[in-house]
Each structure stands twice: as structure tokens, then as C-alpha cells.
Amino acid sequence: MRPSKLSTEPFAPRRSNIAALLFLASLFASAFAPSAARAQAKTETEAEKPAVFCDQTRAVLLVEQELSGAKSFENPVKRIAVMVGAADLLWPHQEERARSLFAEAFELASAHFREKGDEIRREPGRPDSPVVGLTVQLPDQRFVVLRAVGRRDTAWARRLAEQAAEETRLVAEKKGKAGDASSRQTGQKLLALAETLLPSDPPTALSLARLSLRETATSFLPHFLYKLAEVDRRAADALYVEALAAHVGRDLEELLHLSPYPFALRGALGPVSGLYNVPQGFAASTDLQRQYVSILLRRTGRRLAALEKQPPPSERATGRSEAETTYAVLLMLEKFYGPRDAAESALIAGLKTQAAALLDAVRQERAASYQRNLSGGPPEHVDNFDATIERAQSHATPEQRDRFIALAIMSASQGVKLERVESALQKISDAETRRQLSDWLYFSRAQHALKNGELDEADRLAGRVGALDQSALLSLEIAAEGLKRFSDKQRADEILGGVHGAARKAPDTEAKARALLGVAHLYAKFDYVRGAEVLAEAVKTVNLLAEPDFSTAVLHRKVQGKSFSSFTSHPVPGFNLENVFRELGPHDFEGALAVARRLEDKHLRALATNALSARCLEEAPPDELKKRATPPTKKSASASKP
């Protein structure tokens, strides 16, 4: 049962129920909470303060103990995670030891890459559909190490990044896979690393971004340019000019990834993936537009002349041809640049006519349908939703009708009334597609309401989401917003109680475990005793899972029909095992450590223990700890028992 209607006004403070509080404390005393005598003496204000914390020297011993245990891990990825976490914790106190751990972890990660290359994980699709399920690019462990090193020594991180880029090329050549795919991956990794360094060390971040220009351009490039512009617009403009020069001879898709920045657009001027957040106050640059358009049109002219000499594509061809992509680009360019330059406008119009001559009417219409709102202004074509649904229903097979109705629903702007979208949802013939799409719709609308501060509406919509992990995420975000805006602990407690109750009734899955972790994480902000109880339940659930994976704090949403699939993801820091232990640990280190040691998976136990130690070591004065604790030898680290 979901909680009652949310108020948009602050609630009066909740009256303390002393008897209930003492009862909970007594139940929990043996496993997690402080002693009953101490709990009775606490006032509500005191209960929010850390009662028992750890000894910093002991925290170092705990870290070394987990490192010793990690040596037995057969999975190098799990071993690297423990080593990197430990090195990052030890750096302020034992830098030499931390450097040694980072170097060892990087060597292990490099060996893993040489053996496995870039790894992906494929989730199964629907059994009644040939469409593949979600494909997840697994982290390159070398760059996992590099991100941690970059927080401590950016110059060293840059040297290792250059080494990793060169190693990637050599491995690709050795395996006969050198080319765009390998180059794309390398460029993306370098830019992702550069972004992590941008707040602390812009020059090194810029250096890594320049290094990425040797590789194939992807959607990561405009994303980084916009991020850099928030810090230094002049440097971002200069990097863009370098990128243009580096990609003059590249293919059309790469040039399209360079199109958003000079126009201050949310997406590319053509059918390539990527939507971006344009920085507030970011203005388009007429000079950069002129440079980009000049390069694009010269290339377009050459390619159209070459395509005219080639035979037309078969009528059975289903993929988008180069001529079709070019036509779509010219239509978009005419819209966003044509009115600003009469001479270029005439050239665009001529090339558009030339491209259209290479396409039949169906392909021309398909290319024209790509036109979308990229300016960040008011949504376009709100009134066309019903017409889009009507066209979707004209397709011959149920699978095609479901596909195009679903695409229309997922792309509908928030300006389309919910009732109209709900009516279209009922036209989906496949029950499973309709169920997933329903969750997608109400989740998206609830997120929009929450963003606008409409907590009551967000709560109402969240109640219509059936998937446990999605519903839990929404409820947690609503409760967190209520705490932030109104300090409304009573209502947060009601919402968390609802999520907790739903999770307890659910099957033992990762979704259930993550929901419980999320509840415990938010309880840590105002009721750590309750949060500790829920964390203990989460650990019990985790222990029942065959291969629990909490390496990423991301929620994936999906809609899988019989002829299509669509996926998106959301960050969920509260669903992360380490974050929960990190938040609850300072309130009762001994109790938290006892629960961490109940984790049967040694890797997860090590991560949880290190997360507890992290808060201790952050509180420790580095110089004082160096005097009190010296790096244990391998023998003492494995033999000592904190």
C-alpha cells in the first residue's frame, strides 16, 4: 500500500514514541545498535549523531586484511576493485604503499585487457523475439585504475593513459581487429577519463582530450566540449577547432558528432546517437558554424558526385544509405544555418536537390522524418501526436503497429496530455510490451513532476509503476526531496515503509536487494537504527543470490517488443552496497562491521569493509596516522586479526 497524499507544506514535527524506539533498540542491540542503556539515554537529537566510531589504525589493518584475502580471488576484476579501493584509501596516509598497489592493479588490468580485449555483457531478449536484449559495455579495468590514480596524481594518470591507448592499438592489430570499433572505444575511454579530471586539473583533462582526437569521433566528444565550456569557453572553442582539423578527412558520421557544439544544439544535425545538456547561457558561435559548414559542404559535394556514379541501392535494402543520411543532414542544415548565410543557403539547396535525386519517395520521406527539436526550446509538434499514432496503426502487422506506437509514446513530449498517451498505450496488442511501456510512461512522467517540485503528482504516478526497482527509485527520490525541502521525516518514514513492505513481499532478486539498500541509504540520513535493520535484511537477500553484481549504481529501464527494443539508464547511488555501509558506519562501526562480515561473497564483503574504513581514514589526520601505523608486511597483513 502506498503512503497517503503528500503535502506540499512542511509537516509538524513527529511526536516521539519512546516505547517504540526502545523496543526497536532492544531488538537490534545484539547485532547492530549501541547498548540498550546507551540507547535509552539518547534523545532524538542525539540519536542522529555518530555514537561509536572506529579507530583509524585499526581501519588500516582492516584494509590490509581485505587486500590479503583478495589475493585468492580468481576473478581479476574483483581483485582489482579491492586493490584500487584500498590504494585510494591509503594514499593520504601511506603514499608509497598506495602507489605500489595502483601500479600492481594497473599491470593486472593490462594483462586482463590483453587477454579479453573490450568486453560486453548481453542480457537475453524476449524468447519470442529475434531482437537482442540489452548490451552493456563492461568497464575497461585499466581505466578503472586510471580514474582512481587521476584523483591522486594526474601526471602519472596521463602517462598511463597514453600507455593504455598505445596498448589498445597493438592488441587490436594483433587480433586483426584494428579499425573504427577499437578506435571508438579508445577515444571514449580517454574522454571519460578527461571528464573526471576536469574539475581538479583542467590542463591534464585537456591534454587527454587532445589525445582522443587521434581516435574515431563519437558522442563523447560534444559531451566533453560542453563540459569544458562550463569551465573555460575559450579553451573549449580552441579544442573544437583542433577537432575539426583532425576530422577533415573522416567519414560523415564523425563530422556529424562535431555538429552540435557550434550551433549550441542538444543533438547532431543528422541521424547519429547522442543528446546533450547545453550549458546555461551557452551561445552559438557564428565563426565556428562557418568553419564547420564549409568543411561539411565540401565533403558532401565530393561524396554526392561519387554516389551519382554508383548503382542505386536495392529496393529491398532496409538500412539507411549514405545518400539518405546526407539528405537528412542537408534538411537539418537548411533549417539551422540556411537563413543566416544566403550564399551557403543556395549551395545547401543545390546539394539537397542532388541528394534527393538519388532517393526514391519512401527514402526521402524517411529522411525528412528525422527532423526533430534540437534547440532546447519548446517541444515541437505537440499537436501531431494523435496523427503519429494514426499513421502507426496503418502498418500491416501487429508487430509493426506496436513498434511505431511504442516509439511515438516514448518520444512524446511532456506537453502531450497524459490521457492521450494512455489511450494510445491501450492500442498496443502485445501484453508484455504494454506492461513495460506503461512502466516507462509513468516513470518518465513521475520524474518530470518531481523535477518541477510536484511531489503529490510524482507520488501518484509512481504508484502506477509496477516494476519494483523503478517504483522504489521514484519513491526514494520523492522522500529525499521532501527531506531536502521540508525536513519532513514523518512523511519520508511513511514512504520508506511502503517501499520496504513491497520489497519484503517480492521474490529474492537483485531488484529486491537494491530496493532494500536504497531504503537503508535514505534512512541513514534521519533514522540510522531503522536503516541498520533494513541493511541487515538487504544482506540476507544478497546472500541468497547466485552471482550478485553491485558494481554499478545504475538502473536500466527497457521496453522490449517483438520487433524492437529500447533501453535507458538512471544513476542510483543509494542502490550501491558500498554507499550504504559508508553512510551507516559512522553511527555504529562495530554493528556495521558485523553485518558486513555476514556477506557470504568475499568480494562484496571486502568492498563493504573498505567502505566502512573509508569514513574512519577520512577523519584521520594523515601525519598522525603515519606515526601510529606503518605498512604491514605481507606476512603480518595476512596473519593479523583486527
XYZ file of C-alpha atoms in Angstrom, residues 12-626:
615
model
C 4.720 19.418 12.102
C 7.488 17.540 13.948
C 6.607 13.933 14.746
C 5.916 13.157 18.431
C 8.492 10.761 19.806
C 7.172 7.339 20.627
C 9.646 6.421 23.347
C 8.286 2.942 23.928
C 8.523 2.015 20.265
C 12.016 3.452 19.992
C 13.252 1.487 22.997
C 11.650 -1.694 21.669
C 13.425 -1.335 18.315
C 16.707 -0.534 20.019
C 16.477 -3.598 22.268
C 15.751 -5.879 19.315
C 18.727 -4.555 17.413
C 21.235 -4.267 20.247
C 22.741 -7.709 19.793
C 23.539 -7.257 16.090
C 23.968 -3.639 15.222
C 22.766 -0.898 17.605
C 24.571 0.503 20.655
C 23.800 -0.951 24.056
C 20.259 -0.658 25.431
C 21.436 1.572 28.255
C 23.025 3.998 25.807
C 20.000 3.897 23.509
C 17.671 4.759 26.415
C 19.810 7.752 27.270
C 19.679 9.173 23.757
C 17.371 11.995 22.876
C 16.030 12.197 19.313
C 18.644 14.860 18.525
C 21.473 12.776 19.958
C 20.327 9.697 18.022
C 21.191 11.480 14.812
C 24.830 11.884 15.874
C 27.518 9.197 15.496
C 27.607 7.151 18.693
C 30.514 4.804 18.077
C 33.234 5.325 15.527
C 36.284 3.342 14.569
C 39.954 3.589 15.363
C 41.938 4.791 12.355
C 44.889 2.474 12.932
C 42.520 -0.465 13.046
C 40.924 0.739 9.817
C 44.292 0.424 8.064
C 44.661 -3.101 9.401
C 41.178 -3.956 8.117
C 42.099 -2.651 4.660
C 45.285 -4.714 4.639
C 43.364 -7.769 5.791
C 40.919 -7.457 2.884
C 43.832 -6.960 0.479
C 45.367 -10.168 1.713
C 42.093 -12.004 1.188
C 41.681 -10.563 -2.316
C 44.811 -12.380 -3.480
C 42.785 -15.573 -3.566
C 40.137 -14.135 -5.929
C 40.111 -15.997 -9.232
C 38.305 -13.119 -10.931
C 40.880 -10.371 -11.658
C 38.146 -7.721 -11.949
C 37.080 -8.324 -8.344
C 40.685 -8.299 -7.184
C 41.348 -5.024 -8.989
C 38.300 -3.412 -7.358
C 39.593 -4.212 -3.868
C 43.146 -3.114 -4.694
C 42.074 0.188 -6.228
C 39.756 0.980 -3.333
C 42.462 0.175 -0.799
C 45.102 2.228 -2.615
C 42.806 5.229 -2.754
C 42.120 4.952 0.993
C 45.763 4.537 1.944
C 47.192 7.287 -0.269
C 46.939 10.199 2.216
C 48.497 8.095 4.966
C 50.873 5.652 3.242
C 51.541 7.027 -0.229
C 54.365 4.654 -1.119
C 52.212 1.640 -0.279
C 49.309 3.115 -2.257
C 51.486 3.747 -5.330
C 52.650 0.159 -5.246
C 49.047 -1.061 -5.123
C 47.989 1.191 -8.008
C 50.927 0.008 -10.131
C 50.143 -3.646 -9.382
C 46.455 -3.109 -10.166
C 47.280 -1.419 -13.480
C 49.548 -4.293 -14.517
C 46.821 -6.780 -13.624
C 44.271 -4.738 -15.570
C 46.583 -4.548 -18.600
C 47.076 -8.302 -18.565
C 43.308 -8.763 -18.365
C 42.803 -6.439 -21.361
C 45.436 -8.214 -23.428
C 43.606 -11.479 -22.805
C 39.982 -10.332 -23.086
C 40.026 -7.040 -25.002
C 36.932 -4.847 -24.730
C 34.256 -6.908 -23.002
C 30.493 -6.690 -23.272
C 27.629 -8.327 -21.403
C 24.498 -9.290 -23.319
C 21.268 -9.756 -21.455
C 18.749 -12.138 -23.004
C 15.988 -10.686 -25.123
C 12.427 -11.942 -25.273
C 12.179 -15.658 -26.032
C 9.561 -14.939 -28.704
C 11.624 -12.289 -30.489
C 14.835 -12.273 -32.558
C 15.683 -8.796 -31.218
C 18.711 -8.883 -28.918
C 18.476 -7.751 -25.311
C 20.442 -5.040 -23.556
C 24.131 -4.968 -24.441
C 26.324 -3.422 -21.740
C 29.894 -2.311 -22.365
C 31.888 -3.552 -19.371
C 34.435 -1.167 -17.857
C 37.992 -1.343 -19.137
C 39.788 -2.178 -15.893
C 42.837 -0.139 -16.914
C 40.673 2.975 -16.901
C 39.070 1.950 -13.607
C 42.585 2.168 -12.167
C 43.348 5.363 -14.081
C 40.318 7.207 -12.701
C 41.483 6.455 -9.166
C 45.094 7.384 -9.969
C 43.876 10.611 -11.569
C 42.402 11.746 -8.266
C 45.839 11.452 -6.691
C 48.472 12.079 -9.388
C 47.209 13.479 -12.689
C 50.604 13.454 -14.405
C 51.011 9.761 -13.680
C 47.455 9.112 -14.863
C 48.187 10.829 -18.174
C 51.321 8.743 -18.761
C 49.429 5.559 -18.020
C 46.568 6.676 -20.307
C 48.992 7.133 -23.209
C 50.381 3.685 -22.461
C 46.872 2.211 -22.442
C 45.973 3.869 -25.754
C 49.085 2.500 -27.424
C 48.482 -0.928 -25.924
C 44.923 -0.908 -27.290
C 46.186 -0.265 -30.815
C 48.765 -3.043 -30.554
C 46.218 -5.549 -29.214
C 43.737 -4.648 -31.974
C 46.399 -5.093 -34.647
C 47.487 -8.412 -33.164
C 43.920 -9.718 -33.159
C 43.226 -8.326 -36.629
C 40.543 -6.007 -35.249
C 42.190 -2.656 -35.808
C 39.764 -0.074 -37.123
C 36.857 2.122 -36.157
C 35.427 -0.077 -33.393
C 38.666 -0.241 -31.435
C 39.388 3.425 -32.093
C 35.916 4.471 -30.918
C 36.360 2.619 -27.658
C 39.763 4.178 -27.026
C 38.516 7.693 -27.739
C 35.524 7.243 -25.448
C 37.674 5.962 -22.590
C 40.120 8.850 -22.902
C 37.324 11.432 -22.914
C 35.580 9.789 -19.967
C 38.835 9.915 -18.028
C 39.389 13.521 -19.096
C 35.953 14.469 -17.772
C 36.729 13.028 -14.332
C 39.894 15.170 -14.180
C 38.262 18.341 -15.476
C 37.174 19.761 -12.075
C 40.565 19.212 -10.414
C 43.076 19.532 -13.246
C 41.764 21.172 -16.453
C 45.175 21.207 -18.223
C 45.607 17.434 -17.868
C 41.985 16.861 -18.855
C 42.525 18.971 -21.964
C 45.689 17.051 -22.768
C 43.813 13.725 -22.634
C 41.015 15.163 -24.785
C 43.580 16.185 -27.420
C 44.972 12.664 -27.298
C 41.472 11.345 -28.072
C 41.333 13.333 -31.332
C 43.538 10.689 -32.933
C 40.650 8.267 -32.492
C 37.222 7.925 -34.116
C 34.836 10.676 -33.004
C 31.739 9.640 -31.039
C 29.029 11.302 -28.956
C 31.565 11.577 -26.107
C 33.298 14.451 -27.928
C 30.453 17.034 -27.942
C 29.604 15.974 -24.388
C 33.150 16.796 -23.264
C 33.214 20.045 -25.245
C 30.095 21.270 -23.441
C 31.562 20.234 -20.072
C 34.813 22.044 -20.861
C 32.884 25.142 -21.955
C 31.353 25.342 -18.469
C 34.878 25.697 -17.088
C 36.649 27.576 -19.901
C 34.731 28.549 -23.045
C 37.840 29.823 -24.820
C 39.645 26.504 -24.286
C 36.577 24.595 -25.496
C 36.395 26.679 -28.686
C 40.104 26.106 -29.317
C 39.707 22.341 -28.792
C 36.775 22.355 -31.217
C 38.920 23.956 -33.931
C 41.567 21.266 -33.337
C 38.870 18.587 -33.589
C 37.651 19.995 -36.902
C 41.177 19.926 -38.313
C 41.677 16.351 -37.075
C 38.444 15.108 -38.694
C 38.519 16.841 -42.083
C 39.210 13.586 -43.902
C 36.970 11.385 -41.733
C 33.580 9.926 -42.633
C 30.218 11.694 -42.393
C 29.182 10.156 -39.061
C 32.279 11.546 -37.347
C 31.661 15.001 -38.781
C 28.070 14.855 -37.547
C 29.293 14.334 -33.993
C 31.029 17.701 -34.366
C 27.820 19.499 -35.365
C 26.080 20.259 -32.014
C 28.734 22.485 -30.409
C 28.917 25.452 -32.842
C 25.108 25.623 -33.074
C 24.502 25.155 -29.310
C 22.234 22.190 -30.096
C 21.127 19.252 -27.959
C 21.856 16.752 -30.723
C 23.573 16.249 -34.054
C 22.454 17.596 -37.438
C 21.824 14.099 -38.691
C 20.783 10.576 -37.696
C 23.509 9.729 -35.174
C 23.018 8.981 -31.489
C 23.524 11.437 -28.666
C 21.582 14.112 -26.779
C 23.429 16.663 -24.667
C 22.849 19.214 -21.941
C 23.753 22.604 -23.368
C 25.302 24.750 -20.579
C 23.122 27.568 -19.340
C 23.965 30.771 -21.166
C 25.969 28.956 -23.847
C 25.722 30.934 -27.098
C 26.169 29.613 -30.621
C 29.303 30.734 -32.454
C 28.877 32.093 -35.975
C 32.613 31.736 -36.621
C 32.682 28.052 -35.635
C 29.474 27.451 -37.606
C 31.055 28.919 -40.706
C 34.142 26.704 -40.330
C 32.063 23.587 -39.749
C 29.588 24.200 -42.583
C 32.390 24.927 -45.033
C 34.097 21.594 -44.274
C 30.810 19.647 -44.290
C 29.583 21.069 -47.608
C 32.890 20.492 -49.377
C 32.841 16.866 -48.257
C 29.151 16.496 -49.170
C 29.741 17.781 -52.674
C 32.557 15.297 -53.264
C 30.601 12.346 -51.882
C 27.416 13.103 -53.857
C 29.436 13.274 -57.068
C 30.888 9.849 -56.255
C 27.484 8.391 -55.316
C 25.975 9.508 -58.626
C 28.387 7.136 -60.374
C 27.296 4.163 -58.244
C 24.221 1.959 -58.834
C 21.189 2.854 -56.676
C 20.501 0.677 -53.615
C 18.161 -2.271 -53.979
C 14.504 -1.663 -53.197
C 14.803 -4.412 -50.585
C 17.609 -2.613 -48.764
C 16.406 -1.664 -45.274
C 19.429 0.168 -43.872
C 19.968 3.904 -44.202
C 22.135 4.635 -47.232
C 24.796 7.346 -47.327
C 22.641 9.354 -49.738
C 19.693 9.166 -47.345
C 21.835 10.269 -44.403
C 23.252 13.114 -46.484
C 19.751 14.248 -47.480
C 18.643 14.235 -43.830
C 21.713 16.293 -42.869
C 21.087 18.865 -45.588
C 17.453 19.270 -44.490
C 18.604 19.943 -40.924
C 21.414 22.231 -42.060
C 18.971 24.235 -44.177
C 16.812 24.736 -41.091
C 19.550 25.727 -38.633
C 22.025 27.560 -40.895
C 20.452 28.387 -44.237
C 18.675 31.596 -43.147
C 21.953 33.030 -41.793
C 24.012 32.920 -44.987
C 22.427 33.486 -48.407
C 25.362 32.104 -50.405
C 25.659 28.941 -48.335
C 21.875 28.584 -48.364
C 21.884 28.367 -52.149
C 24.653 25.766 -52.045
C 22.743 23.719 -49.449
C 19.599 23.840 -51.590
C 21.515 22.647 -54.668
C 23.145 19.772 -52.808
C 19.785 18.825 -51.283
C 18.265 18.539 -54.764
C 21.257 16.480 -55.852
C 20.834 14.106 -52.880
C 17.073 13.820 -53.388
C 17.640 12.627 -56.959
C 19.448 9.581 -55.544
C 16.469 8.560 -53.385
C 13.012 7.220 -54.035
C 9.979 8.855 -52.426
C 9.912 6.440 -49.457
C 13.523 7.115 -48.537
C 13.063 10.855 -48.959
C 10.126 10.774 -46.565
C 12.057 8.662 -44.089
C 14.983 11.076 -44.158
C 12.647 14.045 -43.702
C 11.033 12.379 -40.660
C 14.338 12.662 -38.809
C 13.739 16.391 -38.293
C 13.457 16.905 -34.561
C 13.709 19.659 -31.992
C 17.366 20.127 -31.081
C 17.354 23.729 -29.977
C 16.246 23.149 -26.405
C 13.235 25.402 -26.873
C 9.565 24.462 -26.500
C 8.731 20.963 -27.796
C 7.658 20.873 -31.403
C 4.745 19.015 -32.958
C 2.829 18.504 -29.693
C -0.409 18.548 -31.670
C 0.847 15.860 -34.065
C 0.806 13.047 -31.502
C -2.628 11.714 -32.500
C -1.692 11.850 -36.178
C 1.507 9.910 -35.443
C -0.484 7.224 -33.634
C -2.923 7.046 -36.542
C -0.077 6.542 -39.009
C 1.427 3.863 -36.748
C -1.839 1.933 -36.818
C -1.773 1.832 -40.612
C 1.150 -0.636 -40.649
C 0.353 -4.118 -41.880
C 1.380 -6.391 -38.979
C 0.689 -6.207 -35.217
C 4.442 -6.208 -34.525
C 4.974 -3.152 -36.743
C 1.981 -1.354 -35.265
C 3.197 -1.999 -31.725
C 6.673 -0.819 -32.628
C 5.640 2.531 -34.064
C 3.010 3.218 -31.397
C 5.644 2.492 -28.729
C 8.177 4.792 -30.398
C 5.562 7.556 -30.552
C 4.754 7.135 -26.853
C 8.395 7.106 -25.763
C 9.205 10.199 -27.827
C 6.052 12.127 -26.893
C 6.809 15.423 -25.188
C 5.538 16.231 -21.710
C 3.219 18.703 -23.430
C 1.020 15.870 -24.712
C -1.749 15.277 -22.176
C -1.343 12.069 -20.227
C -4.847 10.904 -21.132
C -3.981 10.971 -24.842
C -0.851 8.908 -24.262
C -2.723 6.434 -22.052
C -5.297 5.992 -24.807
C -2.520 5.219 -27.295
C -0.978 2.773 -24.818
C -4.128 0.651 -24.916
C -3.650 0.180 -28.671
C -0.524 -1.943 -28.043
C -1.581 -5.522 -28.810
C 1.221 -7.399 -27.015
C 0.582 -7.591 -23.252
C 4.259 -7.702 -22.192
C 5.166 -4.734 -24.383
C 2.182 -2.840 -22.985
C 3.251 -3.599 -19.397
C 6.836 -2.420 -19.921
C 5.698 0.637 -21.836
C 3.241 1.511 -19.047
C 6.098 1.495 -16.521
C 8.169 3.601 -18.918
C 5.392 6.165 -19.298
C 4.544 6.614 -15.624
C 8.193 6.585 -14.574
C 9.031 9.343 -17.071
C 6.020 11.443 -16.080
C 6.790 10.996 -12.367
C 10.388 12.106 -12.931
C 9.139 15.197 -14.752
C 6.701 16.030 -11.946
C 9.432 15.561 -9.350
C 11.764 17.843 -11.284
C 9.063 20.532 -11.215
C 8.538 20.120 -7.474
C 5.097 18.492 -7.860
C 5.583 15.881 -5.141
C 1.933 14.851 -4.876
C 1.682 14.228 -8.614
C 5.023 12.427 -8.676
C 3.843 10.152 -5.861
C 0.554 9.431 -7.651
C 2.342 8.475 -10.862
C 4.970 6.424 -9.039
C 2.136 4.352 -7.606
C 1.273 3.205 -11.121
C 4.762 1.850 -11.856
C 4.759 -1.910 -11.455
C 8.479 -2.759 -11.616
C 9.874 -2.892 -8.072
C 13.231 -1.260 -8.763
C 11.688 1.595 -10.779
C 8.929 2.204 -8.230
C 11.447 2.082 -5.382
C 13.736 4.582 -7.092
C 10.901 7.044 -7.610
C 9.678 6.714 -4.024
C 13.186 7.215 -2.659
C 13.668 10.332 -4.778
C 10.310 11.714 -3.627
C 11.153 11.046 0.030
C 14.611 12.591 -0.390
C 13.115 15.703 -1.979
C 10.644 16.012 0.908
C 13.507 15.807 3.399
C 15.515 18.361 1.451
C 12.710 20.892 1.029
C 10.691 20.478 4.221
C 12.768 18.269 6.575
C 9.673 16.078 6.525
C 10.932 12.985 8.367
C 7.466 11.681 9.158
C 6.380 11.518 5.547
C 9.773 10.146 4.457
C 9.318 7.380 7.036
C 5.873 6.571 5.614
C 7.182 6.385 2.047
C 10.201 4.279 3.001
C 7.928 1.990 4.967
C 5.847 1.458 1.835
C 8.922 0.604 -0.267
C 10.227 -1.680 2.456
C 6.922 -3.526 2.677
C 6.725 -4.011 -1.091
C 10.324 -5.266 -1.224
C 9.783 -7.796 1.552
C 6.931 -9.369 -0.416
C 8.933 -9.532 -3.653
C 10.983 -12.519 -4.897
C 14.655 -12.632 -3.899
C 16.300 -10.825 -6.826
C 18.875 -8.084 -7.327
C 15.964 -5.659 -7.749
C 14.751 -6.541 -4.240
C 18.250 -6.237 -2.776
C 18.776 -2.851 -4.428
C 15.408 -1.587 -3.204
C 16.309 -2.557 0.369
C 19.733 -0.937 0.028
C 18.089 2.244 -1.224
C 15.731 2.321 1.768
C 18.621 1.786 4.191
C 20.673 4.504 2.474
C 17.951 7.127 2.884
C 17.100 6.065 6.439
C 20.762 6.726 7.307
C 20.057 10.433 6.913
C 17.498 10.605 9.739
C 16.927 7.221 11.443
C 20.074 5.135 11.469
C 18.638 2.402 13.732
C 15.891 1.695 11.192
C 18.385 1.948 8.356
C 20.629 -0.601 10.044
C 17.751 -3.055 10.366
C 16.896 -2.747 6.672
C 20.560 -3.116 5.712
C 20.682 -6.413 7.613
C 17.666 -7.573 5.565
C 19.373 -6.486 2.356
C 22.440 -8.551 3.232
C 20.246 -11.617 3.807
C 18.754 -11.129 0.348
C 22.183 -10.652 -1.248
C 23.348 -13.933 0.280
C 20.511 -15.759 -1.492
C 21.621 -14.573 -4.960
C 23.798 -16.768 -7.162
C 26.018 -14.101 -8.750
C 25.214 -10.737 -7.137
C 26.614 -7.753 -9.030
C 26.524 -4.332 -7.405
C 29.496 -2.939 -9.310
C 27.436 -0.147 -10.884
C 24.850 2.110 -9.259
C 22.707 2.336 -12.397
C 19.098 1.364 -13.053
C 18.390 0.128 -16.583
C 14.864 0.555 -17.958
C 13.706 -1.335 -21.014
C 10.858 -1.784 -23.416
C 11.252 -4.942 -25.499
C 8.701 -5.673 -28.185
C 8.708 -8.490 -30.680
C 10.368 -6.342 -33.345
C 12.223 -3.646 -31.376
C 13.915 -2.833 -28.089
C 14.722 0.400 -26.290
C 16.851 0.984 -23.184
C 17.804 3.870 -20.945
C 19.588 4.179 -17.596
C 19.494 6.305 -14.449
C 22.132 6.814 -11.727
C 21.025 5.407 -8.370
C 23.758 5.952 -5.760
C 21.509 4.695 -2.959
C 21.296 1.257 -4.613
C 25.048 0.766 -4.154
C 26.209 -1.601 -1.386
C 29.333 0.398 -0.527
C 27.465 3.698 -0.249
C 25.041 2.281 2.315
C 27.804 0.945 4.562
C 29.664 4.199 4.180
C 26.631 6.182 5.390
C 25.637 3.905 8.279
C 29.118 3.034 9.533
C 29.876 6.237 11.463
C 26.765 5.752 13.611
C 27.848 2.297 14.823
C 31.054 0.975 13.321
C 31.039 -2.310 15.248
C 27.484 -3.121 14.264
C 28.090 -2.209 10.627
C 31.246 -4.325 10.553
C 29.324 -7.273 11.985
C 26.734 -7.002 9.207
C 29.439 -6.604 6.531
C 31.040 -9.834 7.730
C 27.757 -11.659 7.181
C 28.149 -11.148 3.427
C 28.999 -14.570 2.034
C 30.511 -13.200 -1.184
C 34.128 -12.397 -0.246
C 34.396 -9.670 -2.861
C 31.313 -7.836 -1.617
C 32.471 -8.303 1.974
C 35.792 -6.684 1.132
C 34.097 -3.737 -0.600
C 31.721 -3.212 2.325
C 34.550 -3.354 4.882
C 36.654 -0.895 2.889
C 33.661 1.441 2.652
C 33.419 1.410 6.453
C 37.150 2.053 6.785
C 36.899 4.939 4.331
C 34.990 7.162 6.737
C 37.489 6.404 9.507
C 40.505 7.203 7.364
C 38.973 10.400 6.036
C 38.661 11.618 9.621
C 42.258 10.688 10.465
C 44.990 13.376 10.277
C 47.441 11.894 7.722
C 50.595 12.862 9.620
C 49.302 11.429 12.888
C 48.318 8.147 11.289
C 51.721 7.776 9.657
